[in-house]
CSV table of C-alpha atoms in Angstrom, one decimal:
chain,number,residue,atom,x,y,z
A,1,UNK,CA,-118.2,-35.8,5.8
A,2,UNK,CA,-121.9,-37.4,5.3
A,3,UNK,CA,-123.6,-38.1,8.2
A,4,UNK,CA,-125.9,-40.8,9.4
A,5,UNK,CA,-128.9,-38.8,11.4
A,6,UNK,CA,-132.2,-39.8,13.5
A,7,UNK,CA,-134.7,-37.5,13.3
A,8,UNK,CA,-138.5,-36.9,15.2
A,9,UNK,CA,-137.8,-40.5,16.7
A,10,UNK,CA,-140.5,-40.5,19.6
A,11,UNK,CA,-140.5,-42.7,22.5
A,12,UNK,CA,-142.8,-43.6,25.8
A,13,UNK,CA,-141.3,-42.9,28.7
A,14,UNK,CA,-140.7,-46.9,29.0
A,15,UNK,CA,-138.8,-46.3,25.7
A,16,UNK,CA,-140.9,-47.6,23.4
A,17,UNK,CA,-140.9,-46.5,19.5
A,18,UNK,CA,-143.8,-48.5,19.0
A,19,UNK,CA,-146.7,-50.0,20.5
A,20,UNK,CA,-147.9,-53.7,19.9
A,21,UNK,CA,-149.7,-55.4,17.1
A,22,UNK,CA,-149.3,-53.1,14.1
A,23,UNK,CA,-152.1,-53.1,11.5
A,24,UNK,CA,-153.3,-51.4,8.1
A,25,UNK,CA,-155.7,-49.3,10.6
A,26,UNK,CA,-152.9,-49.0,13.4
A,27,UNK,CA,-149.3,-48.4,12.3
A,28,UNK,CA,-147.9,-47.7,15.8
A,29,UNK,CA,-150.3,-50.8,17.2
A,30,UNK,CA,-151.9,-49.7,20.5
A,31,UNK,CA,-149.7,-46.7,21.1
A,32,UNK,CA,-151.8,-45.1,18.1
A,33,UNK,CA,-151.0,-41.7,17.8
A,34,UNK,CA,-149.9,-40.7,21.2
A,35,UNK,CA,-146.3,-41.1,20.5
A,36,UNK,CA,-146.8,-38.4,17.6
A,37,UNK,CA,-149.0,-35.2,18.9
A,38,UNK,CA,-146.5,-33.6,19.3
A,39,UNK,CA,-145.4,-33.6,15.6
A,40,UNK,CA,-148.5,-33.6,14.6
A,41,UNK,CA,-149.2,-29.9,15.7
A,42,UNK,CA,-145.8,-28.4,14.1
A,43,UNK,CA,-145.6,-26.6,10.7
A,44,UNK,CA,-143.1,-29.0,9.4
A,45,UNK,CA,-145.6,-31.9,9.9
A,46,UNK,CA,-148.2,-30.5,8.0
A,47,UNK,CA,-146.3,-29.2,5.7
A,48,UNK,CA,-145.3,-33.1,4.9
A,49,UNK,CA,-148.8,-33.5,4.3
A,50,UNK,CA,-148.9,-30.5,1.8
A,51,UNK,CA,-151.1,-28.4,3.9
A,52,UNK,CA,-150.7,-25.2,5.5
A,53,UNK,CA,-150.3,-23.8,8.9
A,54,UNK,CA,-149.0,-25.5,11.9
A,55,UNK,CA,-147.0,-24.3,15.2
A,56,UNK,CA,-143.8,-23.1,14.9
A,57,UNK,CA,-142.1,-23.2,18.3
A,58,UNK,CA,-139.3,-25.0,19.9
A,59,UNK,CA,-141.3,-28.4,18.7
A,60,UNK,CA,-140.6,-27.4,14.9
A,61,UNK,CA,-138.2,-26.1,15.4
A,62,UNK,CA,-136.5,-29.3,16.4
A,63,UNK,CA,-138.7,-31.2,13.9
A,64,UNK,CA,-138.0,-29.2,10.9
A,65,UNK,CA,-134.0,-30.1,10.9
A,66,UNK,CA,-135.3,-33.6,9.5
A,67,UNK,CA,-134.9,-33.0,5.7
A,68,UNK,CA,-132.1,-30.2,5.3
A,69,UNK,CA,-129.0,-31.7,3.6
A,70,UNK,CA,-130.4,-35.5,3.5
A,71,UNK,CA,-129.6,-37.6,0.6
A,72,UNK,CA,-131.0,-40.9,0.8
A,73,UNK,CA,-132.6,-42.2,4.3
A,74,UNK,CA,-133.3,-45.8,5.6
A,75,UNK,CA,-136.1,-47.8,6.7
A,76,UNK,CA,-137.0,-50.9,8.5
A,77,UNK,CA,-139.8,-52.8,7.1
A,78,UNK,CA,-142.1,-52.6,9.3
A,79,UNK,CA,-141.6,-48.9,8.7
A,80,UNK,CA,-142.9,-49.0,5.4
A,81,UNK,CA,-145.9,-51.6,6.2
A,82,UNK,CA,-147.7,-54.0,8.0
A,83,UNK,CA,-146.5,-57.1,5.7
A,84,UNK,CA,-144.6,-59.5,7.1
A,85,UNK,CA,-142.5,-62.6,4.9
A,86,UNK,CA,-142.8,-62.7,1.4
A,87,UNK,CA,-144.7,-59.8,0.1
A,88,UNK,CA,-148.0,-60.9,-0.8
A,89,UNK,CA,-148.9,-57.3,-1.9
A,90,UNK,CA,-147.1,-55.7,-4.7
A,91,UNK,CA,-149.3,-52.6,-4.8
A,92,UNK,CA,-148.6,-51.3,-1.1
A,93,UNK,CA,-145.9,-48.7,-1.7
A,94,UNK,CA,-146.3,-47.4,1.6
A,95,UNK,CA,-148.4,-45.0,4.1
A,96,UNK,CA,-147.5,-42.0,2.2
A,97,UNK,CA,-149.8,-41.8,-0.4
A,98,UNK,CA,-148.3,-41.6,-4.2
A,99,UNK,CA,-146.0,-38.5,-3.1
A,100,UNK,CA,-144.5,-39.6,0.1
A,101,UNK,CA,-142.7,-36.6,1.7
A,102,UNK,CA,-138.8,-37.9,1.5
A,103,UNK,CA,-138.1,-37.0,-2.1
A,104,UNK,CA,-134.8,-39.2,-1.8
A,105,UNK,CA,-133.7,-42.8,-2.2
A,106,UNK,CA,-135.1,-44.9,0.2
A,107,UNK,CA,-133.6,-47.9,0.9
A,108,UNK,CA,-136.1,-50.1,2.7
A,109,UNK,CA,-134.2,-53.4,4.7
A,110,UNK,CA,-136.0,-56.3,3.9
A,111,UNK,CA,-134.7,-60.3,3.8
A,112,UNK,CA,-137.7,-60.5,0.8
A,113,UNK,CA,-136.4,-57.9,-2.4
A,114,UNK,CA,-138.6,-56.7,-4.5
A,115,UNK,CA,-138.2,-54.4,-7.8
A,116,UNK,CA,-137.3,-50.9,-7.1
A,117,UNK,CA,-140.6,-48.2,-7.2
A,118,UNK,CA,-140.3,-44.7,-8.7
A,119,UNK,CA,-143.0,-42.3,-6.8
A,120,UNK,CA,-143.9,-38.8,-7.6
A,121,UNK,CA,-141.7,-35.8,-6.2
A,122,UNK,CA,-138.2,-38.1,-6.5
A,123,UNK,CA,-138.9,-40.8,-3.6
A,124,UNK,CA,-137.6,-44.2,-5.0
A,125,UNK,CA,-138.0,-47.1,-2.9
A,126,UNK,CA,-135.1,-49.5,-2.7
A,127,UNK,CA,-135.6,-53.3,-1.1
A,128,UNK,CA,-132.6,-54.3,0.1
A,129,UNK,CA,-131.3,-57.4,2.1
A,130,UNK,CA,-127.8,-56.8,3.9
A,131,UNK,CA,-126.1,-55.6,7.0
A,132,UNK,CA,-126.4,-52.0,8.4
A,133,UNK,CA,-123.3,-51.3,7.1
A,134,UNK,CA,-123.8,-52.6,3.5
A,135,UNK,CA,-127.2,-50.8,3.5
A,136,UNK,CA,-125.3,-47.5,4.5
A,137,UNK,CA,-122.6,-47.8,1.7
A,138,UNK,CA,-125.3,-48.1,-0.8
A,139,UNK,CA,-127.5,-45.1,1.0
A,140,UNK,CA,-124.4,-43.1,0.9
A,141,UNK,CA,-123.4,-43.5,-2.6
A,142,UNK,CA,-127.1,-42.8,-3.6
A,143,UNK,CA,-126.8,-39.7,-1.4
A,144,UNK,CA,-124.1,-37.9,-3.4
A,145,UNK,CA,-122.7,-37.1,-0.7
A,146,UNK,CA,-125.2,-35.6,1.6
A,147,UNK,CA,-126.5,-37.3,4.9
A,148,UNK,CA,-128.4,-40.2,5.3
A,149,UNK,CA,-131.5,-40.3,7.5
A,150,UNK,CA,-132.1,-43.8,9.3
A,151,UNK,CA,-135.9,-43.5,9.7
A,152,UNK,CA,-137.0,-46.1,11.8
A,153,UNK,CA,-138.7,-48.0,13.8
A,154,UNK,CA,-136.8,-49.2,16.8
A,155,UNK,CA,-135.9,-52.2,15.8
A,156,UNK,CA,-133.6,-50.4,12.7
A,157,UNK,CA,-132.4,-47.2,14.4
A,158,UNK,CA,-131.0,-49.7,17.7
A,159,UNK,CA,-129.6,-52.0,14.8
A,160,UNK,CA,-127.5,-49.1,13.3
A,161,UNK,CA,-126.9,-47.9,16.9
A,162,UNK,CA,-125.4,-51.0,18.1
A,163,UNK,CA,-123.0,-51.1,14.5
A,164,UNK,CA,-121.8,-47.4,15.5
A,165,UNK,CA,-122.9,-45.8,12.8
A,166,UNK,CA,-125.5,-43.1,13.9
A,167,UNK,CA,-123.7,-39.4,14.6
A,168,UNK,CA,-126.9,-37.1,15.2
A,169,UNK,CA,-129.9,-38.9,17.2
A,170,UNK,CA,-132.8,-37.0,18.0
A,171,UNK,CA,-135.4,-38.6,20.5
A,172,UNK,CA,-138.7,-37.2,21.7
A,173,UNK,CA,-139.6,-38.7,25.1
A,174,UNK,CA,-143.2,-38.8,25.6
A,175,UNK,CA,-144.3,-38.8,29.0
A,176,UNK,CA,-146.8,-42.0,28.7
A,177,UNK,CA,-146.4,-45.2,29.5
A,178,UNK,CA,-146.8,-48.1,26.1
A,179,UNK,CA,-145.8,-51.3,28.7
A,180,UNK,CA,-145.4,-53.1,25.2
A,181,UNK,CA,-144.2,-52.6,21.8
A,182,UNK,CA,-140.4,-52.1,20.3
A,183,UNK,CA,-138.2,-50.8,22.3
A,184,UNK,CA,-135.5,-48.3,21.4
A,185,UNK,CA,-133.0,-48.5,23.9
A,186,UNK,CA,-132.2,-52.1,24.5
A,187,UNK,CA,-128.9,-53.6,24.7
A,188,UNK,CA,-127.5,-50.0,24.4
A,189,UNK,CA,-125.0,-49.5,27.8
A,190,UNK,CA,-122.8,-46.9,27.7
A,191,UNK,CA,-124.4,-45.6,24.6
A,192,UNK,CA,-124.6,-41.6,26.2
A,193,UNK,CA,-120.5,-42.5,26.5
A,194,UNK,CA,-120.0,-42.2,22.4
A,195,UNK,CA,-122.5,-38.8,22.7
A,196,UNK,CA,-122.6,-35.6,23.4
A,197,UNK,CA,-126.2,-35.2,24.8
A,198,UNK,CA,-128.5,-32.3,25.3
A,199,UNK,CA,-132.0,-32.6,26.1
A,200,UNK,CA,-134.6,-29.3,26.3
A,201,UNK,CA,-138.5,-30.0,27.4
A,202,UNK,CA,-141.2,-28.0,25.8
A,203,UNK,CA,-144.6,-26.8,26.4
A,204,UNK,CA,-146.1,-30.0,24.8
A,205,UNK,CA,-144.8,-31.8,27.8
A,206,UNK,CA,-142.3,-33.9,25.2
A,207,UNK,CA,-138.2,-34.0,25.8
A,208,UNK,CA,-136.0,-33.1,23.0
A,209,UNK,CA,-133.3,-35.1,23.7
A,210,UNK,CA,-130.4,-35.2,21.1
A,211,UNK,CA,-127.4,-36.8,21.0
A,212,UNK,CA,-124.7,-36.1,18.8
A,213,UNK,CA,-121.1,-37.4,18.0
A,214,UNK,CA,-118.4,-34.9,18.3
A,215,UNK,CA,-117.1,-34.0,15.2
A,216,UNK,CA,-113.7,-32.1,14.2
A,217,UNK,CA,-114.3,-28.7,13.8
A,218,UNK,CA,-113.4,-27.5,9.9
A,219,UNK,CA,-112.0,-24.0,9.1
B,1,UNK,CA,-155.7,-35.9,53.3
B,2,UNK,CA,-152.3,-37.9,53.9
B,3,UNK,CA,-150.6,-37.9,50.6
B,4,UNK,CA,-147.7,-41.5,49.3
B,5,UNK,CA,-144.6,-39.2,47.7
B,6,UNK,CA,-141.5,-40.4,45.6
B,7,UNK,CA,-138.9,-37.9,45.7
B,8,UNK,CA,-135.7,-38.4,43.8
B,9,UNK,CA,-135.8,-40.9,41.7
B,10,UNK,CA,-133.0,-41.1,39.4
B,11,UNK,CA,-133.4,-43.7,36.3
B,12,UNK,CA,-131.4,-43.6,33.1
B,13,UNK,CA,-132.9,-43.2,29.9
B,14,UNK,CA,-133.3,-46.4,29.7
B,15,UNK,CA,-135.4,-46.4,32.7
B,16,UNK,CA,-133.0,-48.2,35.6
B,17,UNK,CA,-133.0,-46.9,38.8
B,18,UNK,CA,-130.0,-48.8,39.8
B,19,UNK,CA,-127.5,-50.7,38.0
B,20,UNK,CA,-126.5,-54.4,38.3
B,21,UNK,CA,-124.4,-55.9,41.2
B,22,UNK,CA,-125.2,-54.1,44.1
B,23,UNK,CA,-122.7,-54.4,47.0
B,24,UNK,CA,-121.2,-52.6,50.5
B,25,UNK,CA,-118.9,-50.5,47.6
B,26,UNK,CA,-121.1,-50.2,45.4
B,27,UNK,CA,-125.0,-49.4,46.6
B,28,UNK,CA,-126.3,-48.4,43.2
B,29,UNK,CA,-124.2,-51.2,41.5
B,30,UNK,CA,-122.1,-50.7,38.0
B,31,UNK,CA,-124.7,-47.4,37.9
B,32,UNK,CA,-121.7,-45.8,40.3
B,33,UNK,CA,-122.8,-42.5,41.4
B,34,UNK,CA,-123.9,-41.4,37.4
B,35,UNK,CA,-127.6,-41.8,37.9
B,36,UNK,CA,-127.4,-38.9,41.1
B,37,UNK,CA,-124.4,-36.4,40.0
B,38,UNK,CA,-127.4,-34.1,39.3
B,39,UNK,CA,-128.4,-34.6,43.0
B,40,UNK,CA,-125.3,-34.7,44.8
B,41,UNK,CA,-124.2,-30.6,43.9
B,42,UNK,CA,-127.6,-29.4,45.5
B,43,UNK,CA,-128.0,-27.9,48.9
B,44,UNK,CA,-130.1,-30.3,50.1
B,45,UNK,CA,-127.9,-33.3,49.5
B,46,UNK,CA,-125.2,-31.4,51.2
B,47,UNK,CA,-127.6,-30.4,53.9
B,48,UNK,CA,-128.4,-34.2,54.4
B,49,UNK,CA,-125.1,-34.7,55.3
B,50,UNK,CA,-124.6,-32.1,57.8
B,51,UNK,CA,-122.4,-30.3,55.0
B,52,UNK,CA,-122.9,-26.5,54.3
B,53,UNK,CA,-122.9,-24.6,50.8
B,54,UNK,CA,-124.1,-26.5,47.7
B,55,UNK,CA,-126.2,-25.1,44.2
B,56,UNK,CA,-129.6,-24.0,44.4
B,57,UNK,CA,-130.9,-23.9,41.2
B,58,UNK,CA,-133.8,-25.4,39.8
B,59,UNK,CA,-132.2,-29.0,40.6
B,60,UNK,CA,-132.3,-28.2,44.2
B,61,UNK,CA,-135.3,-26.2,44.6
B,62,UNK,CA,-137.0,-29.8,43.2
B,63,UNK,CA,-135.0,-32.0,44.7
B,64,UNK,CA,-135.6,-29.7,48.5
B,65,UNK,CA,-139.3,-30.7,48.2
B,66,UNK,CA,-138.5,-34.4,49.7
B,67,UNK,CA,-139.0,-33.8,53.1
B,68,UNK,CA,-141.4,-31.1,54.1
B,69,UNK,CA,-144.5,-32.7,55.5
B,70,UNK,CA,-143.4,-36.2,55.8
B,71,UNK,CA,-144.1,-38.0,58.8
B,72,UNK,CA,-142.5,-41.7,58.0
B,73,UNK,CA,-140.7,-43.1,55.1
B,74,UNK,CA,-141.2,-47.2,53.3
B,75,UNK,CA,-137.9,-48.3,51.7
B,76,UNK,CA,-137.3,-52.2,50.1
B,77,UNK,CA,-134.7,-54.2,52.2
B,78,UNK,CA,-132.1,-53.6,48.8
B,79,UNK,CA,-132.7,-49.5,49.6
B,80,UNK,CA,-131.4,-50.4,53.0
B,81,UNK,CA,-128.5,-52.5,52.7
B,82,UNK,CA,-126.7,-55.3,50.3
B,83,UNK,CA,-127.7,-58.2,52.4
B,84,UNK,CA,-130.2,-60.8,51.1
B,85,UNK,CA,-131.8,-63.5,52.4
B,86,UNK,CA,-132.4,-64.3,56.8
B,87,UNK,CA,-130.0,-60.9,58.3
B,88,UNK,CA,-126.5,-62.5,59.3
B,89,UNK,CA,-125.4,-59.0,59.9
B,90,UNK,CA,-127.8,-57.4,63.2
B,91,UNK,CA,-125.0,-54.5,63.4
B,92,UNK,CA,-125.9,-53.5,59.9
B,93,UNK,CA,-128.3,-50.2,60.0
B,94,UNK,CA,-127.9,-48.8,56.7
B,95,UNK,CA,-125.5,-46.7,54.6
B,96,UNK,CA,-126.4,-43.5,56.2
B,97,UNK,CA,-124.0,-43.9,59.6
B,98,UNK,CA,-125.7,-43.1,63.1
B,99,UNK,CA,-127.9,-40.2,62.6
B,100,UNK,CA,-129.8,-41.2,59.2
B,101,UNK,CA,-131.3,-38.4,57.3
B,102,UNK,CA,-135.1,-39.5,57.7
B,103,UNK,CA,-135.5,-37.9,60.9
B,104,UNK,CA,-139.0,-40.1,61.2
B,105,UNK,CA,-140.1,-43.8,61.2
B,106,UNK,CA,-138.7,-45.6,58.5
B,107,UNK,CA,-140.4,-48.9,57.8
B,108,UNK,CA,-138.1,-51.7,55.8
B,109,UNK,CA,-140.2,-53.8,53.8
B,110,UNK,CA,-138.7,-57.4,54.2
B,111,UNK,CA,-139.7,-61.5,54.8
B,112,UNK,CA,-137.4,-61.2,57.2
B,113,UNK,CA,-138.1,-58.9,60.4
B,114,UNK,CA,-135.6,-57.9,63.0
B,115,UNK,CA,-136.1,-55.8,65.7
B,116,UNK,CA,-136.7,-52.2,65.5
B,117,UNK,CA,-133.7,-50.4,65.9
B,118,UNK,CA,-133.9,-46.4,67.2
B,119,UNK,CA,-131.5,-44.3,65.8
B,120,UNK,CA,-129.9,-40.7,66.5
B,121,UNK,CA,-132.2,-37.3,64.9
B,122,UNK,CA,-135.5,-39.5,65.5
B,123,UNK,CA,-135.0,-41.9,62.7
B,124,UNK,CA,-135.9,-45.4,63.9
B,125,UNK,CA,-136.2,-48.4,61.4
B,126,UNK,CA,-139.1,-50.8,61.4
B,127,UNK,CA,-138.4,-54.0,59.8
B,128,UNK,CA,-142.1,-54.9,58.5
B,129,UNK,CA,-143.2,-57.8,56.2
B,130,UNK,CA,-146.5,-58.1,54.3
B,131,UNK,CA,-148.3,-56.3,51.3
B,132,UNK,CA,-147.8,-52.5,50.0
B,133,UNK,CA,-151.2,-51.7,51.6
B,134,UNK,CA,-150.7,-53.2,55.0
B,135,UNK,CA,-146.9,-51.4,55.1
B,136,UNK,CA,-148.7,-48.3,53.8
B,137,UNK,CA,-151.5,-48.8,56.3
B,138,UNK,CA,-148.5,-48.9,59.3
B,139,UNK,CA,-146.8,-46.0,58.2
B,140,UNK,CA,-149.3,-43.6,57.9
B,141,UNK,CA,-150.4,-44.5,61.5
B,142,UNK,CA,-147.1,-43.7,62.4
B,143,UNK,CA,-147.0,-40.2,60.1
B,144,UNK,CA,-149.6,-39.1,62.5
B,145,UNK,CA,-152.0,-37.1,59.9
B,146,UNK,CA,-148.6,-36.3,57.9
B,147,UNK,CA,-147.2,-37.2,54.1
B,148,UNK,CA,-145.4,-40.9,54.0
B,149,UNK,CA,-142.8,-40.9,51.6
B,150,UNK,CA,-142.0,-44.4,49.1
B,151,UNK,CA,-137.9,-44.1,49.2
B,152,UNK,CA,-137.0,-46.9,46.2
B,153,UNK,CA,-135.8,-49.0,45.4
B,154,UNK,CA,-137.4,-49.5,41.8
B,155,UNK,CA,-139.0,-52.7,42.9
B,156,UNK,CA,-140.7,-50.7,45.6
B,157,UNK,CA,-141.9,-47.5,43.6
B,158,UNK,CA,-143.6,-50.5,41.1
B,159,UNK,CA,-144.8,-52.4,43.9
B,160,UNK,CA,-146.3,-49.2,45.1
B,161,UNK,CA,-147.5,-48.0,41.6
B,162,UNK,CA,-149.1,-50.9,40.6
B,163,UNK,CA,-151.0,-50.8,43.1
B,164,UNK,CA,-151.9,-47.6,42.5
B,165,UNK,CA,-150.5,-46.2,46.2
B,166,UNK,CA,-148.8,-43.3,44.9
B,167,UNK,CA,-150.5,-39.3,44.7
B,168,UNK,CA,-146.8,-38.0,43.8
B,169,UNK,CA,-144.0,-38.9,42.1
B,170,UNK,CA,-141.2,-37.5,41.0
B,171,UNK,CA,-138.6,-38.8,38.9
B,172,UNK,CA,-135.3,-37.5,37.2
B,173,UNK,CA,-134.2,-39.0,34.1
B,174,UNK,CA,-130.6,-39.1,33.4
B,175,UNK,CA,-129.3,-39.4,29.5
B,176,UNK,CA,-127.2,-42.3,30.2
B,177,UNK,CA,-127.7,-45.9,29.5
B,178,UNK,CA,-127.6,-48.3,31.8
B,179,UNK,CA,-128.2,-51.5,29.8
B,180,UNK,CA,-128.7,-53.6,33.2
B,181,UNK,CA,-129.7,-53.4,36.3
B,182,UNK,CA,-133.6,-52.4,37.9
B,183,UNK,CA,-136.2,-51.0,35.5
B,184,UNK,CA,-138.6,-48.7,37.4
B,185,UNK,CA,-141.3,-48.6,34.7
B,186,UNK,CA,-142.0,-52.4,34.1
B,187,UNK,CA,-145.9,-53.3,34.0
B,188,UNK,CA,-147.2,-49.7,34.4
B,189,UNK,CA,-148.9,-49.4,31.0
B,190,UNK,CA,-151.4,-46.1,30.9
B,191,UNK,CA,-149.7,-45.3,34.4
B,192,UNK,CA,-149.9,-41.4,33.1
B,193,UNK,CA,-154.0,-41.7,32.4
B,194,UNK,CA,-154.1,-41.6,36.4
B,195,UNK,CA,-152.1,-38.7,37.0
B,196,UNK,CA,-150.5,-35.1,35.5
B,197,UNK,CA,-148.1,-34.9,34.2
B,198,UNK,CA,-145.1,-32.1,33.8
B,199,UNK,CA,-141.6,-32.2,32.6
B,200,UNK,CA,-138.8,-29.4,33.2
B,201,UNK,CA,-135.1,-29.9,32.1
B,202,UNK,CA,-132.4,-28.7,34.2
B,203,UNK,CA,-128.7,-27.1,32.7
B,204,UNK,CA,-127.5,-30.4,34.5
B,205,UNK,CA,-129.1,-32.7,31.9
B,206,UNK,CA,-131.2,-34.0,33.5
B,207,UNK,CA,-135.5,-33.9,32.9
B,208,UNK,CA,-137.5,-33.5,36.3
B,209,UNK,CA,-140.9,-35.2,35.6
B,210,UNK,CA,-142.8,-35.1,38.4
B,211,UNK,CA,-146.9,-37.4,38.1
B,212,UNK,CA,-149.5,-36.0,40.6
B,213,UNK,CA,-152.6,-37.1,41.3
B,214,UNK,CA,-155.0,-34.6,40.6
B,215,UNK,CA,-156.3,-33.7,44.1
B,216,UNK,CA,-160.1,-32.1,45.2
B,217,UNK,CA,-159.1,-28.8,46.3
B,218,UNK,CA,-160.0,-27.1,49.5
B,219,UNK,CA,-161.0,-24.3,50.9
């Protein structure tokens, strides 16, 4: 059975994914990178960047489950830039450079499709306009049957949350406090209800909090 | 030096410290009793209601911490009682029967004073309008050199962080969503710059955060 998995998803304390007024210079707004030290100090972080060393405690651990067994993962726009409306700028393919670290389909959700865009090391981006579950049937054919990753930001992950469709979630909660931004966990009562939850704090001061759907257990 | 405390504080995940629809059945709400499970199987919970036995793990050796060196305790009216508006009910002295668990001066922050009302054990309730400072200002006269404690509501803790009352504050966060209800973080953007900050989570589920104010030490 393929999943649909959250990974490294980090939110403020006030449960924001994201701060306010995202930019080329700011991607997370005014939040900059606090939501994110904590990743940025693990193995499997830098080794997204191609570079060596890194931590590897309980933080990478956590962090490095992202990639195994993923197919295909999903994005919100705002995700994959700062455009907004009708894309003005065909050349942005991204923050990631010209090898961004998925190496899958990526199907980005977008009411304005573009042409598909084949980058080095097998990421292909995908602009697509449809509901979650639409998106998902085309992720999961492109997956071959592996997982799907829903990527982000908040406004995508609580979109798929709210259809029903996520089975592994895996927040970081920060302890700081954005006051503005996206937030995760709106319009999400009884969520914990569909879940079962574990949560583990590390040294880094972040909460590992996951939250997965119970699954039959196969022989 | 007198320090303001929060002990306590339950929120969900979602950062409500008490659900929607408060009433005489229902204190916390639709929250139920889900936000303080954690709390209710500790020895000092049972302790506070005269009751023997109770865990004490980590949950309670945090939780224990609420009333050593407190001298007088601020609640918001909703902390003490369902009623709104000019008190129809003069016989209503809170949820906690006759011999409350504060054990000091409790002062009720409301535009609608009453007399003060002595209880059994040495708790006796002041009903006290005006502005976090002025309330504070009361209490500690009363605490006589001692700790005052901020009891909740949410509205209160905010009133009292905002205005940047607080030295300690400790919250547990719960991994269930609320959706509804009394958000304790509203408005407190770069709260954490002011204090440090340390997280620990418990087998019960739940993260202890506690924010203290870095203090001048003393000889």
């Amino acid at each position: 059975m393929s999943l649909v998995r959250v990974h490294n998803f980090s939110v403020s304390l006030d449960g924001y994914g994201t701060g306010e007024g995202q930019s080329l210079e700011a991607p997370f707004g005014h939040a900059g990178d606090r939501l994110h030290r904590w990743f940025f100090h693990t193995r499997t972080f830098r080794a997204m960047l191609g570079q060596q060393g890194g931590d590897t405690g309980v933080d990478d651990a956590v962090a490095r489950t992202w990639a195994d067994g993923i197919g295909a993962e999903i994005m919100g726009r705002n995700k994959f830039g700062p455009q907004r409306g009708p894309w003005q700028d065909h050349e942005w393919n991204g923050w990631w450079g010209p090898n961004p670290p998925f190496h899958t389909p990526v199907f980005i959700m977008t009411h304005h499709p573009r042409p598909s865009v084949e980058m080095a090391g097998g990421t292909t981006f995908h602009f697509v306009d449809g509901s979650p579950q639409e998106v998902l049937a085309r992720a999961r054919e492109a997956a071959g049957g592996l997982d799907v990753r829903i990527g982000g930001g908040p406004t995508t992950v609580r979109a798929f949350l709210t259809a029903d469709l996520i089975d592994h979630l895996h927040v970081a909660v920060v302890p700081i406090l954005l006051g503005r931004g996206e937030r995760l966990w709106d319009g999400q009562e009884g969520l914990d209800e569909r879940f079962h939850a574990e949560s583990v704090t590390t040294p880094s001061g972040v909460t590992h909090l996951t939250f997965t759907r119970p699954q039959p257990q196969q022989d």
